[in-house]
């Protein structure tokens, strides 16, 4: 049913994404699909990495750890952005299309008042790509 599963990862909050990561791994095993971890970083130093190259290495190390934990091959895709906060939705849509993802599994938060004003990243992906989108809420 699915050939390639994209998993957006925020390395600064990877510990809160365990449910989405596990679900993506389980679905990949069920459907024989490939998994691609997608991360976004700035071209300037951040709390996660001092450079895009360091971020790429950290995302690759994270993906390798998950590959070993779940017994499957994975790939990574790094989005370089001058302002990920402002451009993340557009960047994710572009990445999903470029990579050929047909299912996105991503972590989400418990809805709050801000969600009535600003649309969610997952909602934007569902509206703007051909990929199916599965949102996984972290336990409270």
XYZ file of C-alpha atoms in Angstrom:
140
model
C 0.000 0.000 0.000
C 2.825 2.429 0.863
C 6.271 2.484 -0.720
C 8.024 5.364 1.052
C 7.246 6.771 4.483
C 8.490 10.228 5.414
C 9.010 11.071 9.075
C 9.643 14.750 9.864
C 12.038 14.951 12.814
C 12.836 17.874 15.081
C 16.160 16.821 16.576
C 15.690 19.335 19.398
C 12.582 17.409 20.488
C 13.225 13.893 19.175
C 12.375 12.406 22.580
C 8.758 13.571 22.116
C 8.457 11.808 18.761
C 8.846 8.198 19.868
C 5.237 7.316 19.047
C 5.468 8.606 15.481
C 8.853 6.961 14.955
C 7.586 3.599 16.203
C 4.418 3.832 14.127
C 6.418 4.658 10.994
C 8.741 1.711 11.631
C 5.797 -0.642 12.196
C 4.011 0.534 9.048
C 7.224 0.220 7.044
C 7.583 -3.398 8.160
C 3.926 -4.121 7.433
C 4.042 -2.707 3.895
C 7.696 -3.307 3.038
C 8.157 0.443 2.699
C 11.301 2.539 2.927
C 11.607 5.129 5.714
C 13.095 8.587 5.216
C 13.705 10.870 8.194
C 13.254 14.505 7.171
C 14.883 17.272 9.173
C 15.094 21.029 8.749
C 17.943 23.266 9.827
C 19.196 26.781 9.348
C 22.280 27.871 7.490
C 23.483 29.497 10.733
C 24.349 27.888 14.091
C 21.414 26.618 16.153
C 20.842 24.819 19.437
C 21.075 21.498 17.573
C 24.062 22.039 15.271
C 26.676 24.649 14.482
C 26.503 24.120 10.726
C 24.376 22.390 8.101
C 27.070 19.703 7.796
C 26.954 18.995 11.535
C 23.146 18.836 11.374
C 23.320 16.385 8.470
C 25.685 14.186 10.507
C 23.425 14.352 13.576
C 20.332 13.460 11.548
C 22.216 10.552 9.952
C 23.348 9.317 13.386
C 19.782 9.584 14.693
C 18.455 7.679 11.681
C 21.102 4.972 12.037
C 20.192 4.511 15.706
C 16.522 4.121 14.756
C 17.422 1.762 11.902
C 19.253 -0.510 14.331
C 16.450 -0.293 16.903
C 13.796 -1.265 14.366
C 15.866 -3.532 12.129
C 15.354 -1.658 8.884
C 17.175 0.476 6.359
C 16.494 4.204 6.464
C 17.508 7.325 4.573
C 17.581 10.987 5.520
C 16.701 14.243 3.817
C 17.905 17.597 5.131
C 15.986 20.783 4.403
C 18.184 23.885 4.483
C 16.284 27.053 5.325
C 17.160 30.586 6.330
C 14.099 30.600 8.637
C 12.550 27.162 9.245
C 9.871 28.651 11.502
C 8.523 30.751 8.635
C 9.059 28.332 5.750
C 8.637 24.870 7.288
C 5.243 24.151 5.723
C 6.414 25.026 2.207
C 9.715 23.216 2.756
C 7.998 20.021 3.951
C 5.606 20.032 0.992
C 8.537 20.404 -1.395
C 10.546 17.671 0.361
C 7.636 15.211 0.380
C 7.161 15.718 -3.350
C 10.911 15.574 -4.145
C 11.502 12.400 -2.140
C 8.410 10.657 -3.471
C 6.848 10.029 -0.086
C 3.372 8.492 -0.208
C 2.795 8.447 3.580
C 3.936 10.995 6.149
C 3.918 9.910 9.788
C 4.506 12.831 12.099
C 4.208 13.736 15.739
C 1.655 16.311 16.787
C 0.661 18.084 19.961
C -2.529 18.290 21.982
C -4.668 20.958 20.284
C -4.793 24.371 21.934
C -6.221 27.828 21.270
C -3.438 28.689 18.834
C -4.659 25.950 16.507
C -7.766 28.028 15.787
C -5.527 30.758 14.366
C -2.582 28.896 12.828
C -2.982 25.695 10.868
C -0.905 22.681 11.841
C 2.053 21.428 9.808
C 0.299 18.077 9.363
C -2.907 19.731 8.201
C -0.990 21.767 5.656
C 0.767 18.652 4.341
C -2.544 16.820 3.996
C -4.018 19.719 2.021
C -1.026 20.395 -0.197
C 0.507 17.011 -1.097
C -0.702 13.764 -2.603
C 0.728 11.848 0.365
C -1.442 10.438 3.115
C -0.673 12.009 6.485
C -0.837 10.208 9.821
C -0.601 12.418 12.916
C 0.542 10.722 16.106
C -0.203 12.518 19.349
C 2.374 12.164 22.088
C 1.045 10.826 25.388
C 0.075 13.590 27.809
